[in-house]
Amino acid sequence: MVLQRQRVIRDMPEQSFAPIIDGDFWQDAGPTEFVVTNPATGQSLGRETECDPSSVGRIVESSHRAFLQPTWQKMSAAERGRMLFKLADLVEQNAEELVQTELRDTGKPVTQLRAGELPLTADIIRFYAGAADKIEGSIKSGTPGEVLMQIYEPYGVVAGILPWNYPLVNAALKAAPAISTGNAIVLKPAQETPMGTLAFAKLCVEAGIPPGIVNVVLGSGSKTGQALIEHPDVSKISFTGSTAVGMHVQKTAADQMKMVNLECGGKNALIVFADADLERAAEAALLSGFVNAGQLCVSCSRVLVESSIAAEFEALLTQRAAKIVMGNPQDETTLVGPMITRAQYDTALRYLDEALNSECRVLTGGSAATMAAPCENGNWIQPTLVSGVQPGMTIHDEEIFGPVLSVVHFADEAEAIRIANSVSYGLSGSVWTRDGSKALRVSKALDTGICWVNTILSGYPQISLSPHKLSGTGVELGMEGMRAYLKRKSIVIGIEDDAPVGWGLG
């Protein structure tokens, strides 16, 4: 791992972050405030207003009114699509400002934002813009005297609860299909990362999306988030975050029979067979494990390696990991930034301490990183490779959500599948082999929502992601993810005026 020479990161003067209602900031939405910090430096960026329950109610009611407005109800799907195309254009036109906003809010490397997240945000919006008028109902077979139809309708107000690891991407991932299908949406960013979501919502207004269709509440999950998911005018919840919180959201929603989409944790496996292209597989493993400092739900943080090539592959990983540049997010050579929250920083270090006290062997990294000014107070952890990991160990079974790759050896295909499926999660996986039949067999055998073969972290936004096991419920991305924002309705039309009805009592 390379610790680069530090340049000064200049944080802007402190700001006040307020929720958005009807397209405008609402400065007095609650008496409580939180400090928002730059995770790379530990410096304060400003203070965030927490919406109290009554303010959440007003914001949800604003979205409900906007949804019921005749102009929105009568708007064609094609027109909603044109608004989203305009929004995608605005994201690109304001790309550098959004990059700097996300950089300060999350500490992400500037090249990761410029080359990855901003283009992906625009791509997601354009995908759902083009799909707006592509939803089709159906005619079912019935009796000659009846026409059976199935159509789709928007839910109304959707609650979009965002994680702190990819706030801007997730704002688009939830808002774009919601708008495309005719819903209104109230976004709730994580308490630690409000800035990108606020900027996104203001661009929605600039794109011509009516005020109130995209509102934003701010605050903690326990207060603001709870009030949002409990509000009776919220008809659907789309949540991305931890499994524990996702379970709570689902239990709460069940009391009102609300539809819920959950994308939660993952402890995903990248499986490397002896016949794989080891050079490419090593590059994929390091990218998947260390991009965004490992704070990625679909990250493959377990590397399962066939025993016959394990020593060779571990050497490849170690050699390449030593070249990873960690440091100033503004420097274009930086590949790995800080942990985004202090709580997750502490959690990841606790997992590392447990690994060091077990029979595991640290190949590289293994501790907090000591950084030069002005990053000395940031949440920095060295990219870490741990060998000798076995199923049943905490470091193997539980999601660390940090820059830690666990290397596990397996003897054959059956053992690889057994180990990969031995955890409670089922989000993603990756298979590396030159044998096409083996690749398909293993992909089908993995109990995951998505599996990459000889590639990693690709296919978005066209491909859908349907979490398995404790990784969540429902579906995101792709056309399937769009239909998740629509409720189905069946209509039966009698077309014969003299057809008998009822008991014939007349």
Short mmCIF file of N, CA and C in Angstrom, two decimals, residues 171-318:
data_model
loop_
_atom_site.label_atom_id
_atom_site.label_comp_id
_atom_site.label_asym_id
_atom_site.label_seq_id
_atom_site.Cartn_x
_atom_site.Cartn_y
_atom_site.Cartn_z
N ALA A 171 -29.67 8.06 -4.68
CA ALA A 171 -30.76 9.03 -4.89
C ALA A 171 -31.34 8.87 -6.28
N ALA A 172 -30.46 8.73 -7.28
CA ALA A 172 -30.93 8.51 -8.65
C ALA A 172 -31.58 7.14 -8.80
N LEU A 173 -31.00 6.13 -8.15
CA LEU A 173 -31.49 4.76 -8.27
C LEU A 173 -32.92 4.61 -7.76
N LYS A 174 -33.30 5.44 -6.79
CA LYS A 174 -34.66 5.38 -6.25
C LYS A 174 -35.59 6.41 -6.88
N ALA A 175 -35.07 7.63 -7.10
CA ALA A 175 -35.94 8.68 -7.61
C ALA A 175 -36.29 8.49 -9.08
N ALA A 176 -35.33 8.07 -9.90
CA ALA A 176 -35.59 7.99 -11.34
C ALA A 176 -36.70 6.99 -11.68
N PRO A 177 -36.67 5.74 -11.18
CA PRO A 177 -37.80 4.86 -11.49
C PRO A 177 -39.10 5.30 -10.84
N ALA A 178 -39.01 5.94 -9.67
CA ALA A 178 -40.24 6.43 -9.02
C ALA A 178 -40.90 7.50 -9.87
N ILE A 179 -40.12 8.46 -10.35
CA ILE A 179 -40.66 9.54 -11.18
C ILE A 179 -41.13 8.99 -12.52
N SER A 180 -40.32 8.12 -13.11
CA SER A 180 -40.66 7.56 -14.42
C SER A 180 -42.02 6.89 -14.41
N THR A 181 -42.37 6.25 -13.29
CA THR A 181 -43.64 5.53 -13.20
C THR A 181 -44.77 6.37 -12.61
N GLY A 182 -44.51 7.65 -12.33
CA GLY A 182 -45.57 8.55 -11.93
C GLY A 182 -45.77 8.72 -10.44
N ASN A 183 -44.82 8.25 -9.63
CA ASN A 183 -44.91 8.44 -8.18
C ASN A 183 -44.31 9.78 -7.76
N ALA A 184 -44.54 10.14 -6.52
CA ALA A 184 -43.76 11.16 -5.83
C ALA A 184 -42.84 10.42 -4.87
N ILE A 185 -41.73 11.06 -4.48
CA ILE A 185 -40.79 10.38 -3.61
C ILE A 185 -40.23 11.35 -2.57
N VAL A 186 -40.12 10.85 -1.34
CA VAL A 186 -39.44 11.59 -0.27
C VAL A 186 -38.14 10.86 0.02
N LEU A 187 -37.03 11.52 -0.26
CA LEU A 187 -35.72 10.93 -0.05
C LEU A 187 -35.23 11.24 1.36
N LYS A 188 -34.66 10.23 1.99
CA LYS A 188 -34.01 10.45 3.28
C LYS A 188 -32.56 9.97 3.19
N PRO A 189 -31.61 10.90 3.03
CA PRO A 189 -30.21 10.49 3.03
C PRO A 189 -29.78 10.07 4.43
N ALA A 190 -28.67 9.35 4.50
CA ALA A 190 -28.11 9.03 5.80
C ALA A 190 -27.73 10.32 6.51
N GLN A 191 -27.82 10.27 7.83
CA GLN A 191 -27.53 11.45 8.64
C GLN A 191 -26.13 12.00 8.36
N GLU A 192 -25.19 11.11 8.04
CA GLU A 192 -23.80 11.52 7.84
C GLU A 192 -23.53 12.15 6.49
N THR A 193 -24.39 11.91 5.48
CA THR A 193 -24.08 12.33 4.11
C THR A 193 -25.29 12.98 3.43
N PRO A 194 -25.69 14.18 3.84
CA PRO A 194 -26.87 14.80 3.26
C PRO A 194 -26.63 15.59 1.98
N MET A 195 -25.37 15.95 1.70
CA MET A 195 -25.11 17.01 0.73
C MET A 195 -25.48 16.64 -0.71
N GLY A 196 -25.08 15.45 -1.15
CA GLY A 196 -25.37 15.06 -2.52
C GLY A 196 -26.85 14.93 -2.80
N THR A 197 -27.60 14.42 -1.83
CA THR A 197 -29.04 14.26 -2.02
C THR A 197 -29.74 15.61 -2.14
N LEU A 198 -29.32 16.58 -1.35
CA LEU A 198 -29.90 17.92 -1.44
C LEU A 198 -29.59 18.54 -2.80
N ALA A 199 -28.36 18.40 -3.28
CA ALA A 199 -28.01 18.93 -4.59
C ALA A 199 -28.81 18.25 -5.69
N PHE A 200 -29.01 16.93 -5.57
CA PHE A 200 -29.79 16.18 -6.55
C PHE A 200 -31.23 16.67 -6.59
N ALA A 201 -31.85 16.87 -5.42
CA ALA A 201 -33.24 17.31 -5.37
C ALA A 201 -33.42 18.70 -5.99
N LYS A 202 -32.45 19.58 -5.79
CA LYS A 202 -32.54 20.91 -6.42
C LYS A 202 -32.42 20.80 -7.93
N LEU A 203 -31.62 19.89 -8.45
CA LEU A 203 -31.54 19.68 -9.89
C LEU A 203 -32.85 19.14 -10.44
N CYS A 204 -33.57 18.34 -9.64
CA CYS A 204 -34.87 17.83 -10.08
C CYS A 204 -35.83 18.98 -10.37
N VAL A 205 -35.83 19.99 -9.51
CA VAL A 205 -36.69 21.16 -9.73
C VAL A 205 -36.24 21.90 -10.99
N GLU A 206 -34.93 22.05 -11.15
CA GLU A 206 -34.41 22.75 -12.33
C GLU A 206 -34.76 22.00 -13.61
N ALA A 207 -34.89 20.68 -13.52
CA ALA A 207 -35.24 19.88 -14.69
C ALA A 207 -36.71 19.98 -15.05
N GLY A 208 -37.52 20.66 -14.24
CA GLY A 208 -38.94 20.82 -14.52
C GLY A 208 -39.83 19.84 -13.79
N ILE A 209 -39.26 18.99 -12.96
CA ILE A 209 -40.08 18.08 -12.17
C ILE A 209 -40.83 18.92 -11.14
N PRO A 210 -42.15 18.81 -11.06
CA PRO A 210 -42.94 19.72 -10.22
C PRO A 210 -42.49 19.71 -8.76
N PRO A 211 -42.49 20.87 -8.12
CA PRO A 211 -42.15 20.94 -6.69
C PRO A 211 -43.00 19.98 -5.87
N GLY A 212 -42.37 19.31 -4.95
CA GLY A 212 -43.07 18.35 -4.10
C GLY A 212 -42.97 16.92 -4.58
N ILE A 213 -42.72 16.72 -5.87
CA ILE A 213 -42.58 15.36 -6.38
C ILE A 213 -41.31 14.72 -5.83
N VAL A 214 -40.27 15.53 -5.62
CA VAL A 214 -39.05 15.05 -4.97
C VAL A 214 -38.79 15.95 -3.76
N ASN A 215 -39.08 15.46 -2.59
CA ASN A 215 -38.78 16.17 -1.34
C ASN A 215 -37.67 15.43 -0.59
N VAL A 216 -37.08 16.10 0.40
CA VAL A 216 -35.99 15.50 1.17
C VAL A 216 -36.22 15.77 2.65
N VAL A 217 -36.17 14.71 3.45
CA VAL A 217 -36.14 14.85 4.90
C VAL A 217 -34.74 14.55 5.39
N LEU A 218 -34.34 15.18 6.48
CA LEU A 218 -33.00 15.00 7.04
C LEU A 218 -33.10 14.57 8.50
N GLY A 219 -32.11 13.80 8.93
CA GLY A 219 -32.05 13.43 10.33
C GLY A 219 -31.68 11.98 10.54
N SER A 220 -31.84 11.54 11.77
CA SER A 220 -31.46 10.18 12.15
C SER A 220 -32.49 9.18 11.67
N GLY A 221 -32.05 7.92 11.58
CA GLY A 221 -32.99 6.88 11.22
C GLY A 221 -34.01 6.62 12.30
N SER A 222 -33.58 6.70 13.56
CA SER A 222 -34.48 6.35 14.67
C SER A 222 -35.62 7.34 14.82
N LYS A 223 -35.39 8.61 14.46
CA LYS A 223 -36.45 9.61 14.58
C LYS A 223 -37.06 9.96 13.22
N THR A 224 -36.25 10.54 12.35
CA THR A 224 -36.77 10.98 11.06
C THR A 224 -37.18 9.80 10.19
N GLY A 225 -36.30 8.80 10.08
CA GLY A 225 -36.61 7.64 9.26
C GLY A 225 -37.83 6.90 9.76
N GLN A 226 -37.94 6.76 11.08
CA GLN A 226 -39.10 6.06 11.64
C GLN A 226 -40.39 6.80 11.34
N ALA A 227 -40.38 8.12 11.50
CA ALA A 227 -41.58 8.90 11.19
C ALA A 227 -41.96 8.79 9.72
N LEU A 228 -40.96 8.70 8.86
CA LEU A 228 -41.22 8.61 7.42
C LEU A 228 -41.88 7.28 7.07
N ILE A 229 -41.33 6.18 7.54
CA ILE A 229 -41.89 4.89 7.14
C ILE A 229 -43.24 4.62 7.80
N GLU A 230 -43.51 5.29 8.93
CA GLU A 230 -44.80 5.10 9.60
C GLU A 230 -45.90 5.97 9.03
N HIS A 231 -45.57 7.00 8.25
CA HIS A 231 -46.60 7.95 7.81
C HIS A 231 -47.62 7.24 6.92
N PRO A 232 -48.91 7.44 7.17
CA PRO A 232 -49.92 6.72 6.40
C PRO A 232 -49.98 7.07 4.93
N ASP A 233 -49.45 8.23 4.53
CA ASP A 233 -49.46 8.61 3.11
C ASP A 233 -48.30 8.00 2.34
N VAL A 234 -47.38 7.35 3.01
CA VAL A 234 -46.30 6.62 2.33
C VAL A 234 -46.80 5.23 1.99
N SER A 235 -46.84 4.92 0.70
CA SER A 235 -47.42 3.65 0.25
C SER A 235 -46.37 2.59 -0.07
N LYS A 236 -45.15 3.01 -0.31
CA LYS A 236 -44.07 2.07 -0.64
C LYS A 236 -42.77 2.58 -0.03
N ILE A 237 -41.93 1.64 0.40
CA ILE A 237 -40.64 1.98 0.98
C ILE A 237 -39.54 1.28 0.20
N SER A 238 -38.56 2.05 -0.21
CA SER A 238 -37.36 1.49 -0.84
C SER A 238 -36.18 1.84 0.05
N PHE A 239 -35.56 0.81 0.62
CA PHE A 239 -34.52 1.01 1.63
C PHE A 239 -33.23 0.34 1.19
N THR A 240 -32.12 1.05 1.36
CA THR A 240 -30.80 0.46 1.19
C THR A 240 -30.00 0.76 2.45
N GLY A 241 -29.45 -0.29 3.06
CA GLY A 241 -28.71 -0.11 4.30
C GLY A 241 -28.42 -1.45 4.95
N SER A 242 -28.24 -1.44 6.24
CA SER A 242 -27.84 -2.66 6.96
C SER A 242 -29.01 -3.64 7.06
N THR A 243 -28.66 -4.91 7.23
CA THR A 243 -29.69 -5.95 7.37
C THR A 243 -30.53 -5.73 8.62
N ALA A 244 -29.89 -5.35 9.72
CA ALA A 244 -30.64 -5.17 10.97
C ALA A 244 -31.69 -4.08 10.83
N VAL A 245 -31.31 -2.95 10.22
CA VAL A 245 -32.27 -1.87 10.03
C VAL A 245 -33.32 -2.27 9.00
N GLY A 246 -32.90 -2.98 7.96
CA GLY A 246 -33.85 -3.45 6.96
C GLY A 246 -34.94 -4.33 7.56
N MET A 247 -34.55 -5.20 8.48
CA MET A 247 -35.53 -6.03 9.16
C MET A 247 -36.52 -5.18 9.94
N HIS A 248 -36.01 -4.15 10.60
CA HIS A 248 -36.89 -3.27 11.36
C HIS A 248 -37.85 -2.53 10.43
N VAL A 249 -37.37 -2.08 9.31
CA VAL A 249 -38.22 -1.39 8.34
C VAL A 249 -39.34 -2.32 7.87
N GLN A 250 -38.97 -3.56 7.57
CA GLN A 250 -39.97 -4.51 7.07
C GLN A 250 -41.02 -4.81 8.13
N LYS A 251 -40.60 -4.97 9.37
CA LYS A 251 -41.55 -5.25 10.45
C LYS A 251 -42.49 -4.06 10.65
N THR A 252 -41.95 -2.85 10.60
CA THR A 252 -42.78 -1.66 10.77
C THR A 252 -43.78 -1.52 9.63
N ALA A 253 -43.30 -1.74 8.41
CA ALA A 253 -44.18 -1.61 7.24
C ALA A 253 -45.29 -2.64 7.25
N ALA A 254 -45.02 -3.81 7.83
CA ALA A 254 -46.03 -4.87 7.84
C ALA A 254 -47.29 -4.47 8.59
N ASP A 255 -47.14 -3.59 9.58
CA ASP A 255 -48.32 -3.17 10.35
C ASP A 255 -49.31 -2.39 9.49
N GLN A 256 -48.83 -1.77 8.39
CA GLN A 256 -49.72 -1.03 7.50
C GLN A 256 -49.79 -1.68 6.12
N MET A 257 -49.28 -2.89 5.99
CA MET A 257 -49.29 -3.62 4.72
C MET A 257 -48.65 -2.83 3.58
N LYS A 258 -47.54 -2.16 3.89
CA LYS A 258 -46.86 -1.38 2.86
C LYS A 258 -45.90 -2.26 2.07
N MET A 259 -45.76 -1.97 0.80
CA MET A 259 -44.79 -2.67 -0.02
C MET A 259 -43.39 -2.18 0.33
N VAL A 260 -42.45 -3.12 0.41
CA VAL A 260 -41.09 -2.80 0.83
C VAL A 260 -40.09 -3.43 -0.13
N ASN A 261 -39.08 -2.65 -0.47
CA ASN A 261 -37.94 -3.15 -1.23
C ASN A 261 -36.70 -2.93 -0.36
N LEU A 262 -35.96 -3.99 -0.08
CA LEU A 262 -34.80 -3.89 0.80
C LEU A 262 -33.54 -4.38 0.08
N GLU A 263 -32.53 -3.55 0.06
CA GLU A 263 -31.20 -3.97 -0.40
C GLU A 263 -30.26 -3.79 0.76
N CYS A 264 -29.84 -4.92 1.34
CA CYS A 264 -29.12 -4.86 2.63
C CYS A 264 -27.70 -5.40 2.49
N GLY A 265 -27.25 -6.10 3.50
CA GLY A 265 -25.84 -6.48 3.57
C GLY A 265 -25.45 -7.58 2.61
N GLY A 266 -24.15 -7.78 2.52
CA GLY A 266 -23.60 -8.86 1.70
C GLY A 266 -22.28 -9.34 2.27
N LYS A 267 -22.00 -10.61 2.08
CA LYS A 267 -20.69 -11.19 2.42
C LYS A 267 -20.32 -12.09 1.26
N ASN A 268 -19.97 -11.44 0.16
CA ASN A 268 -19.97 -12.09 -1.15
C ASN A 268 -18.63 -12.75 -1.46
N ALA A 269 -18.70 -13.79 -2.29
CA ALA A 269 -17.51 -14.59 -2.61
C ALA A 269 -17.09 -14.39 -4.05
N LEU A 270 -15.79 -14.20 -4.25
CA LEU A 270 -15.17 -14.24 -5.57
C LEU A 270 -14.38 -15.54 -5.61
N ILE A 271 -14.76 -16.43 -6.53
CA ILE A 271 -14.21 -17.79 -6.58
C ILE A 271 -13.21 -17.89 -7.73
N VAL A 272 -11.98 -18.28 -7.40
CA VAL A 272 -10.91 -18.38 -8.39
C VAL A 272 -10.50 -19.83 -8.54
N PHE A 273 -10.79 -20.41 -9.72
CA PHE A 273 -10.37 -21.78 -9.99
C PHE A 273 -8.98 -21.80 -10.60
N ALA A 274 -8.35 -22.96 -10.57
CA ALA A 274 -6.96 -23.08 -11.00
C ALA A 274 -6.77 -22.74 -12.47
N ASP A 275 -7.82 -22.91 -13.28
CA ASP A 275 -7.68 -22.63 -14.72
C ASP A 275 -8.01 -21.18 -15.08
N ALA A 276 -8.22 -20.32 -14.09
CA ALA A 276 -8.59 -18.93 -14.36
C ALA A 276 -7.40 -18.12 -14.85
N ASP A 277 -7.68 -16.98 -15.45
CA ASP A 277 -6.66 -15.98 -15.73
C ASP A 277 -6.34 -15.30 -14.40
N LEU A 278 -5.27 -15.73 -13.76
CA LEU A 278 -4.99 -15.30 -12.40
C LEU A 278 -4.66 -13.82 -12.32
N GLU A 279 -4.03 -13.27 -13.34
CA GLU A 279 -3.70 -11.85 -13.33
C GLU A 279 -4.97 -11.01 -13.28
N ARG A 280 -5.92 -11.33 -14.16
CA ARG A 280 -7.16 -10.57 -14.21
C ARG A 280 -7.99 -10.83 -12.95
N ALA A 281 -8.00 -12.05 -12.47
CA ALA A 281 -8.77 -12.36 -11.26
C ALA A 281 -8.23 -11.59 -10.06
N ALA A 282 -6.91 -11.45 -9.96
CA ALA A 282 -6.32 -10.69 -8.86
C ALA A 282 -6.72 -9.23 -8.93
N GLU A 283 -6.69 -8.65 -10.13
CA GLU A 283 -7.11 -7.26 -10.30
C GLU A 283 -8.57 -7.09 -9.90
N ALA A 284 -9.40 -8.04 -10.30
CA ALA A 284 -10.83 -7.96 -9.97
C ALA A 284 -11.05 -8.06 -8.47
N ALA A 285 -10.32 -8.95 -7.81
CA ALA A 285 -10.48 -9.13 -6.37
C ALA A 285 -10.11 -7.86 -5.62
N LEU A 286 -9.01 -7.23 -6.01
CA LEU A 286 -8.58 -6.01 -5.32
C LEU A 286 -9.54 -4.85 -5.57
N LEU A 287 -10.04 -4.73 -6.80
CA LEU A 287 -11.03 -3.69 -7.08
C LEU A 287 -12.28 -3.92 -6.26
N SER A 288 -12.80 -5.14 -6.30
CA SER A 288 -14.05 -5.44 -5.60
C SER A 288 -13.91 -5.26 -4.10
N GLY A 289 -12.76 -5.65 -3.55
CA GLY A 289 -12.60 -5.59 -2.11
C GLY A 289 -12.25 -4.22 -1.57
N PHE A 290 -11.57 -3.40 -2.38
CA PHE A 290 -11.03 -2.15 -1.85
C PHE A 290 -11.63 -0.88 -2.45
N VAL A 291 -12.38 -0.98 -3.55
CA VAL A 291 -13.00 0.22 -4.07
C VAL A 291 -13.93 0.80 -3.01
N ASN A 292 -13.95 2.11 -2.90
CA ASN A 292 -14.74 2.79 -1.88
C ASN A 292 -14.39 2.29 -0.48
N ALA A 293 -13.12 1.91 -0.30
CA ALA A 293 -12.63 1.40 0.98
C ALA A 293 -13.46 0.22 1.48
N GLY A 294 -13.94 -0.61 0.54
CA GLY A 294 -14.71 -1.79 0.90
C GLY A 294 -16.12 -1.52 1.34
N GLN A 295 -16.57 -0.28 1.22
CA GLN A 295 -17.91 0.10 1.67
C GLN A 295 -18.90 -0.02 0.52
N LEU A 296 -19.15 -1.25 0.11
CA LEU A 296 -19.97 -1.55 -1.05
C LEU A 296 -20.69 -2.87 -0.79
N CYS A 297 -22.02 -2.85 -0.84
CA CYS A 297 -22.79 -4.05 -0.49
C CYS A 297 -22.46 -5.23 -1.38
N VAL A 298 -22.23 -5.00 -2.68
CA VAL A 298 -21.95 -6.10 -3.61
C VAL A 298 -20.48 -6.42 -3.70
N SER A 299 -19.65 -5.79 -2.86
CA SER A 299 -18.22 -6.10 -2.83
C SER A 299 -18.00 -7.58 -2.50
N CYS A 300 -17.09 -8.21 -3.25
CA CYS A 300 -16.73 -9.59 -2.94
C CYS A 300 -15.56 -9.57 -1.96
N SER A 301 -15.88 -9.59 -0.68
CA SER A 301 -14.87 -9.46 0.36
C SER A 301 -14.28 -10.80 0.78
N ARG A 302 -14.83 -11.90 0.25
CA ARG A 302 -14.23 -13.22 0.47
C ARG A 302 -13.65 -13.71 -0.87
N VAL A 303 -12.37 -14.01 -0.89
CA VAL A 303 -11.72 -14.54 -2.09
C VAL A 303 -11.47 -16.02 -1.86
N LEU A 304 -12.22 -16.86 -2.55
CA LEU A 304 -12.09 -18.31 -2.45
C LEU A 304 -11.16 -18.79 -3.55
N VAL A 305 -10.06 -19.42 -3.18
CA VAL A 305 -9.00 -19.78 -4.13
C VAL A 305 -8.76 -21.28 -4.09
N GLU A 306 -8.71 -21.92 -5.27
CA GLU A 306 -8.42 -23.34 -5.33
C GLU A 306 -7.03 -23.59 -4.74
N SER A 307 -6.94 -24.60 -3.90
CA SER A 307 -5.73 -24.81 -3.10
C SER A 307 -4.47 -24.96 -3.94
N SER A 308 -4.58 -25.57 -5.12
CA SER A 308 -3.39 -25.83 -5.93
C SER A 308 -2.70 -24.56 -6.42
N ILE A 309 -3.43 -23.44 -6.47
CA ILE A 309 -2.82 -22.19 -6.93
C ILE A 309 -2.92 -21.10 -5.86
N ALA A 310 -3.23 -21.47 -4.62
CA ALA A 310 -3.46 -20.49 -3.57
C ALA A 310 -2.21 -19.67 -3.27
N ALA A 311 -1.07 -20.32 -3.15
CA ALA A 311 0.17 -19.58 -2.83
C ALA A 311 0.50 -18.59 -3.93
N GLU A 312 0.39 -19.03 -5.18
CA GLU A 312 0.67 -18.14 -6.30
C GLU A 312 -0.29 -16.95 -6.33
N PHE A 313 -1.58 -17.24 -6.06
CA PHE A 313 -2.57 -16.16 -6.13
C PHE A 313 -2.41 -15.19 -4.98
N GLU A 314 -2.11 -15.68 -3.80
CA GLU A 314 -1.88 -14.78 -2.67
C GLU A 314 -0.68 -13.87 -2.92
N ALA A 315 0.34 -14.42 -3.57
CA ALA A 315 1.51 -13.58 -3.91
C ALA A 315 1.12 -12.48 -4.88
N LEU A 316 0.28 -12.82 -5.87
CA LEU A 316 -0.20 -11.80 -6.81
C LEU A 316 -0.99 -10.70 -6.09
N LEU A 317 -1.88 -11.11 -5.20
CA LEU A 317 -2.67 -10.13 -4.46
C LEU A 317 -1.77 -9.22 -3.63
N THR A 318 -0.80 -9.81 -2.95
CA THR A 318 0.07 -9.03 -2.07
C THR A 318 0.92 -8.04 -2.87
#
